[in-house]
Short mmCIF file of N, CA and C in Angstrom, two decimals:
data_model
loop_
_atom_site.label_atom_id
_atom_site.label_comp_id
_atom_site.label_asym_id
_atom_site.label_seq_id
_atom_site.Cartn_x
_atom_site.Cartn_y
_atom_site.Cartn_z
N ASP A 14 37.66 -23.57 -24.06
CA ASP A 14 37.14 -24.40 -22.89
C ASP A 14 36.30 -25.51 -23.41
N ALA A 15 36.31 -26.63 -22.74
CA ALA A 15 35.36 -27.59 -23.11
C ALA A 15 34.01 -27.37 -22.55
N TRP A 16 32.97 -27.80 -23.21
CA TRP A 16 31.56 -27.50 -22.71
C TRP A 16 31.30 -28.35 -21.44
N THR A 17 30.61 -27.69 -20.51
CA THR A 17 30.19 -28.41 -19.14
C THR A 17 28.80 -28.11 -18.94
N PRO A 18 28.11 -29.01 -18.31
CA PRO A 18 26.69 -28.79 -18.05
C PRO A 18 26.50 -27.64 -17.03
N ILE A 19 25.38 -26.98 -17.10
CA ILE A 19 25.06 -25.92 -16.16
C ILE A 19 24.74 -26.49 -14.84
N GLU A 20 25.23 -25.68 -13.83
CA GLU A 20 24.93 -26.24 -12.46
C GLU A 20 24.31 -25.17 -11.69
N ASP A 21 23.53 -25.40 -10.68
CA ASP A 21 22.93 -24.59 -9.71
C ASP A 21 23.82 -24.25 -8.66
N ASP A 22 23.77 -23.05 -8.15
CA ASP A 22 24.56 -22.49 -6.99
C ASP A 22 24.04 -22.36 -5.71
N VAL A 23 22.76 -22.27 -5.54
CA VAL A 23 22.28 -22.08 -4.11
C VAL A 23 22.66 -23.33 -3.28
N ASN A 24 22.41 -24.54 -3.88
CA ASN A 24 22.91 -25.66 -3.08
C ASN A 24 24.43 -25.61 -2.79
N ASN A 25 25.18 -25.13 -3.62
CA ASN A 25 26.74 -25.10 -3.49
C ASN A 25 27.01 -24.04 -2.36
N ALA A 26 26.22 -22.93 -2.44
CA ALA A 26 26.40 -21.90 -1.41
C ALA A 26 26.12 -22.32 -0.04
N ARG A 27 25.03 -23.26 0.02
CA ARG A 27 24.69 -23.80 1.37
C ARG A 27 25.86 -24.74 1.82
N ILE A 28 26.44 -25.39 0.88
CA ILE A 28 27.60 -26.28 1.30
C ILE A 28 28.73 -25.43 1.72
N GLN A 29 29.13 -24.47 0.88
CA GLN A 29 30.23 -23.61 1.19
C GLN A 29 30.06 -22.68 2.37
N GLY A 30 28.83 -22.17 2.56
CA GLY A 30 28.56 -21.46 3.73
C GLY A 30 28.27 -22.20 4.97
N GLY A 31 28.35 -23.50 5.01
CA GLY A 31 28.14 -24.24 6.19
C GLY A 31 26.56 -24.52 6.41
N ALA A 32 25.71 -24.06 5.75
CA ALA A 32 24.09 -24.26 6.13
C ALA A 32 23.76 -25.76 6.23
N ASN A 33 24.24 -26.47 5.23
CA ASN A 33 23.91 -27.93 5.29
C ASN A 33 24.49 -28.65 6.36
N TYR A 34 25.83 -28.15 6.75
CA TYR A 34 26.42 -28.89 7.93
C TYR A 34 25.68 -28.44 9.22
N VAL A 35 25.42 -27.25 9.42
CA VAL A 35 24.86 -26.75 10.65
C VAL A 35 23.37 -27.28 10.80
N GLU A 36 22.67 -27.32 9.68
CA GLU A 36 21.34 -27.89 9.84
C GLU A 36 21.38 -29.46 10.04
N GLY A 37 22.30 -30.12 9.26
CA GLY A 37 22.52 -31.54 9.57
C GLY A 37 22.94 -31.90 10.97
N GLN A 38 23.78 -31.09 11.53
CA GLN A 38 24.38 -31.56 12.85
C GLN A 38 23.48 -31.05 14.02
N ALA A 39 22.95 -29.96 13.93
CA ALA A 39 22.20 -29.24 14.98
C ALA A 39 20.65 -28.90 14.68
N GLY A 40 20.49 -29.27 13.44
CA GLY A 40 18.97 -28.96 13.05
C GLY A 40 18.52 -27.51 12.81
N TYR A 41 19.58 -26.53 12.87
CA TYR A 41 19.26 -25.17 12.74
C TYR A 41 18.88 -24.95 11.27
N SER A 42 17.63 -24.39 11.19
CA SER A 42 17.03 -24.18 9.82
C SER A 42 16.22 -22.70 9.68
N GLY A 43 16.40 -22.02 10.89
CA GLY A 43 15.80 -20.75 10.94
C GLY A 43 14.53 -20.86 12.00
N ASN A 44 14.10 -21.99 12.37
CA ASN A 44 12.87 -22.13 13.15
C ASN A 44 13.12 -21.31 14.50
N GLY A 45 12.02 -20.48 14.81
CA GLY A 45 12.11 -19.73 15.86
C GLY A 45 12.70 -18.24 15.69
N LEU A 46 13.02 -18.04 14.44
CA LEU A 46 13.65 -16.63 14.14
C LEU A 46 12.81 -15.96 13.16
N ASN A 47 12.94 -14.66 12.95
CA ASN A 47 12.07 -13.95 11.95
C ASN A 47 13.16 -13.17 11.13
N ALA A 48 12.84 -13.22 9.75
CA ALA A 48 13.79 -12.63 8.79
C ALA A 48 12.97 -11.75 7.81
N HIS A 49 13.60 -10.75 7.10
CA HIS A 49 12.86 -9.83 6.43
C HIS A 49 13.60 -9.63 5.02
N ILE A 50 12.96 -9.72 4.01
CA ILE A 50 13.48 -9.29 2.58
C ILE A 50 12.95 -7.91 2.22
N TYR A 51 13.83 -7.01 2.11
CA TYR A 51 13.42 -5.56 1.69
C TYR A 51 13.18 -5.45 0.27
N GLU A 52 12.36 -6.24 -0.35
CA GLU A 52 11.74 -6.18 -1.80
C GLU A 52 10.52 -6.77 -1.96
N GLY A 53 9.78 -6.45 -2.93
CA GLY A 53 8.51 -7.19 -3.07
C GLY A 53 8.71 -8.65 -3.49
N ILE A 54 7.87 -9.44 -3.09
CA ILE A 54 8.03 -10.88 -3.31
C ILE A 54 6.60 -11.48 -3.67
N LEU A 55 6.59 -12.57 -4.46
CA LEU A 55 5.35 -13.27 -4.71
C LEU A 55 5.09 -14.14 -3.65
N THR A 56 4.29 -13.85 -2.76
CA THR A 56 3.96 -14.48 -1.42
C THR A 56 3.27 -15.95 -1.60
N SER A 57 2.67 -16.05 -2.78
CA SER A 57 2.22 -17.44 -3.09
C SER A 57 3.14 -18.47 -3.74
N HIS A 58 4.36 -17.98 -3.91
CA HIS A 58 5.33 -18.91 -4.64
C HIS A 58 5.49 -20.13 -3.80
N GLN A 59 5.52 -21.27 -4.60
CA GLN A 59 5.67 -22.63 -3.99
C GLN A 59 6.90 -22.93 -3.22
N ALA A 60 7.95 -22.11 -3.52
CA ALA A 60 9.32 -22.34 -3.14
C ALA A 60 9.38 -22.10 -1.54
N TYR A 61 8.51 -21.41 -0.84
CA TYR A 61 8.54 -21.15 0.47
C TYR A 61 7.25 -21.45 1.05
N SER A 62 7.18 -22.12 2.29
CA SER A 62 5.97 -22.39 2.94
C SER A 62 5.69 -21.52 4.09
N GLY A 63 4.35 -21.59 4.51
CA GLY A 63 4.12 -20.69 5.56
C GLY A 63 3.67 -19.34 5.11
N PRO A 64 3.10 -18.44 6.05
CA PRO A 64 2.75 -17.15 5.75
C PRO A 64 3.95 -16.27 5.44
N VAL A 65 3.75 -15.35 4.44
CA VAL A 65 4.67 -14.26 4.31
C VAL A 65 4.05 -12.99 4.50
N ILE A 66 4.53 -12.13 5.27
CA ILE A 66 3.82 -10.98 5.84
C ILE A 66 4.32 -9.74 5.39
N ASN A 67 3.59 -8.91 4.65
CA ASN A 67 4.02 -7.47 4.10
C ASN A 67 3.97 -6.56 5.45
N VAL A 68 5.04 -5.73 5.52
CA VAL A 68 5.20 -4.83 6.48
C VAL A 68 5.36 -3.47 5.82
N LEU A 69 4.45 -2.57 6.16
CA LEU A 69 4.42 -1.07 5.86
C LEU A 69 4.79 -0.79 4.39
N SER A 70 4.18 -1.51 3.35
CA SER A 70 4.33 -1.25 2.00
C SER A 70 3.06 -1.67 1.30
N GLY A 71 3.06 -1.47 -0.04
CA GLY A 71 1.90 -1.73 -0.87
C GLY A 71 1.88 -3.30 -1.27
N GLY A 72 2.91 -3.87 -1.03
CA GLY A 72 3.04 -5.37 -1.14
C GLY A 72 3.15 -5.80 -2.53
N ALA A 73 3.35 -5.07 -3.61
CA ALA A 73 3.49 -5.58 -4.83
C ALA A 73 4.77 -6.51 -4.98
N SER A 74 4.59 -7.60 -5.88
CA SER A 74 5.79 -8.45 -6.01
C SER A 74 6.78 -8.11 -7.13
N SER A 75 7.96 -8.52 -7.06
CA SER A 75 8.83 -8.43 -8.19
C SER A 75 9.71 -9.64 -8.38
N SER A 76 10.00 -10.02 -9.54
CA SER A 76 10.69 -11.25 -9.79
C SER A 76 12.07 -11.26 -9.03
N HIS A 77 12.83 -10.11 -8.95
CA HIS A 77 14.04 -9.99 -8.31
C HIS A 77 13.84 -10.24 -6.83
N GLY A 78 12.90 -9.71 -6.19
CA GLY A 78 12.62 -10.03 -4.65
C GLY A 78 12.11 -11.52 -4.49
N THR A 79 11.46 -11.98 -5.32
CA THR A 79 10.98 -13.32 -5.27
C THR A 79 12.23 -14.23 -5.25
N GLN A 80 13.22 -14.01 -6.14
CA GLN A 80 14.47 -14.89 -6.25
C GLN A 80 15.23 -14.56 -4.79
N THR A 81 15.14 -13.30 -4.50
CA THR A 81 16.06 -13.05 -3.21
C THR A 81 15.37 -13.97 -1.93
N ALA A 82 13.95 -13.83 -2.01
CA ALA A 82 13.26 -14.64 -0.97
C ALA A 82 13.58 -16.07 -1.00
N GLY A 83 13.71 -16.67 -2.22
CA GLY A 83 14.04 -17.95 -2.40
C GLY A 83 15.38 -18.34 -1.79
N ILE A 84 16.35 -17.51 -2.03
CA ILE A 84 17.65 -17.82 -1.42
C ILE A 84 17.59 -17.81 0.16
N VAL A 85 16.79 -17.08 0.62
CA VAL A 85 16.55 -17.10 2.17
C VAL A 85 15.56 -18.06 2.61
N PHE A 86 14.35 -18.05 2.18
CA PHE A 86 13.23 -18.68 2.54
C PHE A 86 12.99 -20.06 1.80
N GLY A 87 13.62 -20.35 0.80
CA GLY A 87 13.15 -21.49 -0.04
C GLY A 87 13.28 -22.68 0.76
N ASP A 88 12.36 -23.55 0.65
CA ASP A 88 12.33 -24.84 1.36
C ASP A 88 12.58 -26.05 0.60
N GLY A 89 12.91 -25.84 -0.75
CA GLY A 89 13.18 -27.05 -1.57
C GLY A 89 11.97 -27.69 -2.11
N THR A 90 10.76 -27.24 -2.01
CA THR A 90 9.64 -27.72 -2.74
C THR A 90 9.75 -27.73 -4.04
N GLY A 91 9.49 -28.69 -4.76
CA GLY A 91 9.66 -28.74 -6.23
C GLY A 91 11.03 -29.21 -6.66
N ASN A 92 12.08 -28.70 -5.94
CA ASN A 92 13.45 -29.05 -6.28
C ASN A 92 14.47 -28.98 -5.05
N PRO A 93 14.66 -30.05 -4.46
CA PRO A 93 15.60 -29.92 -3.14
C PRO A 93 16.82 -29.18 -3.26
N THR A 94 17.31 -28.91 -4.49
CA THR A 94 18.54 -28.10 -4.63
C THR A 94 18.37 -26.58 -4.41
N PHE A 95 17.05 -26.21 -4.44
CA PHE A 95 16.62 -24.93 -4.10
C PHE A 95 16.18 -24.57 -2.74
N ARG A 96 16.97 -25.13 -1.79
CA ARG A 96 16.74 -24.90 -0.37
C ARG A 96 17.47 -23.58 0.04
N GLY A 97 16.73 -22.64 0.53
CA GLY A 97 17.42 -21.52 1.05
C GLY A 97 18.20 -21.76 2.37
N PHE A 98 18.73 -20.59 2.86
CA PHE A 98 19.60 -20.57 3.97
C PHE A 98 18.81 -20.75 5.26
N ALA A 99 17.64 -20.26 5.30
CA ALA A 99 16.79 -20.34 6.49
C ALA A 99 15.31 -20.54 6.10
N PRO A 100 14.96 -21.87 5.71
CA PRO A 100 13.76 -22.23 5.21
C PRO A 100 12.60 -22.11 6.25
N ASP A 101 13.02 -22.14 7.53
CA ASP A 101 11.93 -22.31 8.59
C ASP A 101 11.81 -21.00 9.36
N VAL A 102 12.35 -19.90 8.91
CA VAL A 102 12.11 -18.56 9.59
C VAL A 102 10.71 -18.05 9.51
N GLY A 103 10.36 -17.21 10.40
CA GLY A 103 9.17 -16.33 10.14
C GLY A 103 9.47 -15.41 8.92
N LYS A 104 8.61 -15.27 8.01
CA LYS A 104 8.75 -14.68 6.76
C LYS A 104 8.23 -13.18 6.66
N PHE A 105 8.96 -12.21 6.49
CA PHE A 105 8.45 -10.85 6.48
C PHE A 105 9.10 -10.21 5.02
N TYR A 106 8.31 -9.25 4.59
CA TYR A 106 8.98 -8.47 3.37
C TYR A 106 8.30 -7.08 3.31
N THR A 107 9.05 -6.18 2.62
CA THR A 107 8.58 -4.91 2.58
C THR A 107 8.93 -4.51 0.97
N THR A 108 8.00 -4.13 0.19
CA THR A 108 8.23 -3.58 -1.03
C THR A 108 8.79 -2.18 -1.02
N TYR A 109 10.05 -2.07 -1.28
CA TYR A 109 10.74 -0.75 -1.05
C TYR A 109 10.24 0.41 -1.88
N ASN A 110 9.71 0.17 -3.03
CA ASN A 110 9.36 1.31 -3.75
C ASN A 110 7.81 1.80 -3.39
N SER A 111 7.27 1.17 -2.55
CA SER A 111 5.92 1.68 -2.15
C SER A 111 5.66 1.93 -0.59
N VAL A 112 6.94 2.11 0.12
CA VAL A 112 6.91 2.42 1.61
C VAL A 112 6.59 3.94 1.56
N THR A 113 5.81 4.29 2.56
CA THR A 113 5.48 5.75 2.72
C THR A 113 6.24 6.36 4.06
N THR A 114 6.99 5.45 4.64
CA THR A 114 7.79 5.99 5.88
C THR A 114 9.33 5.79 5.67
N SER A 115 10.10 6.16 6.50
CA SER A 115 11.56 6.02 6.34
C SER A 115 11.99 4.59 6.68
N ARG A 116 13.19 4.26 6.12
CA ARG A 116 13.74 2.97 6.39
C ARG A 116 13.99 2.69 7.93
N PHE A 117 14.31 3.79 8.69
CA PHE A 117 14.47 3.72 10.11
C PHE A 117 13.10 3.22 10.76
N ASN A 118 12.02 3.77 10.23
CA ASN A 118 10.76 3.32 10.86
C ASN A 118 10.25 1.96 10.38
N VAL A 119 10.67 1.51 9.27
CA VAL A 119 10.27 0.15 8.77
C VAL A 119 11.00 -0.78 9.73
N VAL A 120 12.41 -0.60 9.91
CA VAL A 120 13.24 -1.42 10.86
C VAL A 120 12.70 -1.32 12.15
N ALA A 121 12.26 -0.21 12.68
CA ALA A 121 11.84 -0.10 14.14
C ALA A 121 10.42 -1.03 14.24
N GLU A 122 9.57 -0.96 13.20
CA GLU A 122 8.45 -1.90 13.20
C GLU A 122 8.93 -3.31 13.15
N LEU A 123 9.81 -3.76 12.32
CA LEU A 123 10.21 -5.10 12.25
C LEU A 123 10.83 -5.61 13.52
N VAL A 124 11.80 -4.76 14.15
CA VAL A 124 12.44 -5.28 15.47
C VAL A 124 11.41 -5.15 16.50
N ASN A 125 10.75 -4.15 16.80
CA ASN A 125 10.04 -3.92 17.99
C ASN A 125 8.65 -4.58 17.95
N ASN A 126 8.04 -4.78 16.81
CA ASN A 126 6.74 -5.49 16.77
C ASN A 126 6.69 -6.68 16.01
N ARG A 127 7.69 -7.15 15.39
CA ARG A 127 7.68 -8.40 14.63
C ARG A 127 8.90 -9.32 15.02
N ASN A 128 9.77 -8.83 15.93
CA ASN A 128 10.85 -9.59 16.47
C ASN A 128 11.69 -10.17 15.30
N VAL A 129 11.96 -9.34 14.23
CA VAL A 129 12.85 -9.61 13.20
C VAL A 129 14.18 -9.49 13.80
N SER A 130 15.16 -10.36 13.34
CA SER A 130 16.57 -10.24 13.74
C SER A 130 17.48 -10.03 12.53
N HIS A 131 16.94 -10.20 11.30
CA HIS A 131 17.86 -10.15 10.11
C HIS A 131 16.96 -9.34 9.06
N THR A 132 17.60 -8.53 8.23
CA THR A 132 17.00 -8.11 7.13
C THR A 132 17.99 -8.05 5.99
N THR A 133 17.63 -8.17 4.68
CA THR A 133 18.54 -8.25 3.60
C THR A 133 17.84 -7.35 2.39
N ALA A 134 18.78 -6.80 1.73
CA ALA A 134 18.44 -5.64 0.62
C ALA A 134 19.28 -6.12 -0.60
N SER A 135 18.73 -6.26 -1.74
CA SER A 135 19.59 -6.48 -2.86
C SER A 135 19.36 -5.37 -3.84
N TRP A 136 19.29 -4.13 -3.27
CA TRP A 136 19.20 -2.78 -4.04
C TRP A 136 19.70 -1.76 -3.13
N GLY A 137 19.79 -0.64 -3.74
CA GLY A 137 20.36 0.52 -2.90
C GLY A 137 20.54 1.74 -3.78
N ASN A 138 21.03 2.85 -3.07
CA ASN A 138 21.20 4.14 -3.91
C ASN A 138 22.31 3.91 -4.82
N ALA A 139 22.55 5.02 -5.69
CA ALA A 139 23.61 4.92 -6.75
C ALA A 139 24.97 4.52 -6.13
N ARG A 140 25.64 3.63 -6.91
CA ARG A 140 26.88 3.21 -6.53
C ARG A 140 27.95 4.33 -6.37
N THR A 141 28.86 4.06 -5.44
CA THR A 141 29.94 5.02 -5.08
C THR A 141 31.18 4.17 -4.56
N PHE A 142 32.28 4.85 -4.48
CA PHE A 142 33.38 4.41 -3.89
C PHE A 142 33.59 4.78 -2.49
N PHE A 143 32.67 5.61 -1.86
CA PHE A 143 32.88 6.36 -0.70
C PHE A 143 31.93 6.01 0.27
N TYR A 144 32.18 6.16 1.64
CA TYR A 144 31.33 6.18 2.79
C TYR A 144 30.56 7.53 2.68
N THR A 145 29.19 7.34 2.69
CA THR A 145 28.28 8.65 2.50
C THR A 145 27.41 8.83 3.60
N SER A 146 26.60 9.81 3.60
CA SER A 146 25.64 9.99 4.63
C SER A 146 24.51 8.88 4.53
N ILE A 147 24.44 8.27 3.42
CA ILE A 147 23.51 7.06 3.23
C ILE A 147 24.14 5.82 4.02
N SER A 148 25.46 5.72 3.83
CA SER A 148 26.20 4.67 4.69
C SER A 148 26.08 4.95 6.08
N ALA A 149 26.19 6.20 6.55
CA ALA A 149 26.07 6.49 7.99
C ALA A 149 24.62 6.16 8.57
N GLU A 150 23.67 6.57 7.60
CA GLU A 150 22.24 6.30 7.96
C GLU A 150 22.08 4.59 8.24
N ALA A 151 22.57 3.91 7.41
CA ALA A 151 22.63 2.51 7.57
C ALA A 151 23.20 2.06 8.88
N ASP A 152 24.42 2.67 9.18
CA ASP A 152 25.05 2.36 10.50
C ASP A 152 24.15 2.79 11.72
N ASP A 153 23.54 3.92 11.57
CA ASP A 153 22.64 4.41 12.53
C ASP A 153 21.46 3.35 12.83
N ILE A 154 20.97 2.93 11.64
CA ILE A 154 19.72 1.91 11.81
C ILE A 154 20.18 0.61 12.42
N ILE A 155 21.23 0.11 11.99
CA ILE A 155 21.80 -1.17 12.60
C ILE A 155 22.25 -0.96 14.07
N PHE A 156 22.83 0.05 14.39
CA PHE A 156 23.14 0.46 15.89
C PHE A 156 21.93 0.65 16.64
N ASP A 157 20.98 1.47 16.27
CA ASP A 157 19.83 1.74 17.07
C ASP A 157 18.86 0.66 17.16
N HIS A 158 18.97 -0.44 16.35
CA HIS A 158 17.90 -1.46 16.34
C HIS A 158 18.67 -2.76 16.54
N ASP A 159 19.93 -2.95 16.70
CA ASP A 159 20.61 -4.17 16.97
C ASP A 159 20.15 -5.32 15.96
N LEU A 160 20.24 -4.97 14.66
CA LEU A 160 19.74 -5.78 13.76
C LEU A 160 20.90 -6.29 12.74
N ALA A 161 20.79 -7.54 12.28
CA ALA A 161 21.82 -7.96 11.19
C ALA A 161 21.29 -7.65 9.91
N TRP A 162 22.06 -7.05 9.12
CA TRP A 162 21.52 -6.50 7.72
C TRP A 162 22.64 -6.96 6.67
N THR A 163 22.14 -7.74 5.73
CA THR A 163 23.06 -8.09 4.62
C THR A 163 22.60 -7.16 3.53
N GLN A 164 23.54 -6.66 2.69
CA GLN A 164 23.27 -5.76 1.61
C GLN A 164 24.16 -6.06 0.38
N SER A 165 23.43 -5.99 -0.79
CA SER A 165 24.27 -6.33 -1.95
C SER A 165 25.18 -5.04 -2.24
N GLN A 166 26.27 -5.44 -2.78
CA GLN A 166 27.29 -4.37 -3.12
C GLN A 166 26.81 -3.85 -4.55
N SER A 167 26.36 -4.67 -5.34
CA SER A 167 25.86 -4.37 -6.74
C SER A 167 26.65 -5.50 -7.63
N ASN A 168 26.23 -5.29 -8.84
CA ASN A 168 26.89 -6.23 -9.79
C ASN A 168 27.68 -5.54 -10.81
N ALA A 169 28.38 -4.48 -10.48
CA ALA A 169 29.04 -3.50 -11.32
C ALA A 169 30.26 -3.96 -11.91
N GLY A 170 30.83 -4.95 -11.19
CA GLY A 170 32.09 -5.52 -11.72
C GLY A 170 33.43 -4.74 -11.41
N ASN A 171 33.23 -3.69 -10.54
CA ASN A 171 34.30 -2.83 -10.16
C ASN A 171 34.22 -2.54 -8.65
N GLN A 172 34.88 -1.48 -8.23
CA GLN A 172 34.98 -1.23 -6.74
C GLN A 172 33.91 -0.41 -6.20
N ASP A 173 32.98 0.07 -7.16
CA ASP A 173 31.92 0.89 -6.66
C ASP A 173 30.83 -0.02 -6.04
N SER A 174 30.25 0.52 -4.98
CA SER A 174 29.19 -0.41 -4.32
C SER A 174 27.97 0.50 -3.91
N ARG A 175 27.04 -0.08 -3.54
CA ARG A 175 25.86 0.57 -3.09
C ARG A 175 26.33 1.36 -1.78
N PRO A 176 25.83 2.55 -1.52
CA PRO A 176 26.34 3.29 -0.35
C PRO A 176 25.91 2.57 0.97
N GLN A 177 24.83 1.92 0.96
CA GLN A 177 24.51 1.12 2.12
C GLN A 177 25.54 0.11 2.49
N ALA A 178 26.22 -0.42 1.44
CA ALA A 178 27.15 -1.58 1.60
C ALA A 178 28.40 -1.08 2.20
N TRP A 179 28.71 0.30 2.28
CA TRP A 179 29.81 0.81 2.77
C TRP A 179 29.63 1.02 4.26
N ALA A 180 28.49 0.84 4.80
CA ALA A 180 28.42 1.01 6.27
C ALA A 180 29.23 0.07 7.00
N LYS A 181 29.71 0.50 8.05
CA LYS A 181 30.73 -0.18 8.93
C LYS A 181 30.22 -1.42 9.66
N ASN A 182 28.92 -1.47 9.90
CA ASN A 182 28.36 -2.63 10.72
C ASN A 182 27.50 -3.60 9.72
N ILE A 183 27.43 -3.32 8.56
CA ILE A 183 26.65 -4.17 7.55
C ILE A 183 27.42 -5.30 6.92
N ILE A 184 26.71 -6.24 6.69
CA ILE A 184 27.28 -7.55 5.98
C ILE A 184 27.10 -7.23 4.59
N ALA A 185 28.25 -6.86 3.81
CA ALA A 185 27.98 -6.50 2.37
C ALA A 185 28.47 -7.88 1.54
N VAL A 186 27.64 -7.99 0.55
CA VAL A 186 27.70 -9.11 -0.33
C VAL A 186 27.81 -8.74 -1.77
N GLY A 187 28.92 -9.34 -2.41
CA GLY A 187 29.08 -8.92 -3.83
C GLY A 187 29.78 -10.06 -4.60
N LYS A 188 29.67 -9.85 -5.86
CA LYS A 188 30.40 -10.81 -6.58
C LYS A 188 31.66 -10.28 -7.32
#
């Protein structure tokens, strides 16, 4: 194959997913909504403005979580092609490996006390090909809290996914 220059994908995802069109036509950029990243993030990162609030965790950052937050919260500071899908949302996060309560309780806090309408997780339990008790737990959380949840399937390159991604009411995302 012929050599080609490297290209960024978040701006293409905004185009393909309709975020640029919707924001351009109606001004929708997440303003007035609250969203949650279920990973540790660097709260002082220049890619997103406004406060980023830790919920029920130790709050340590991770590079992976910071990248995930950029996809959602990024406002294009420093590079306009790195604009996330909802740059003007209220920003919340939970570092999953330092939570001392259940995921159910974290989501209850987010929905009932922080008015969060969407959470996303780019991690999960060991990959499987089956709907498991962990999948059922995710369905219960979504149903009980009326929350939109996007979940990575994993990067395994096969049909195995995180058990959370097999939940019936989740928005599973994979490559």
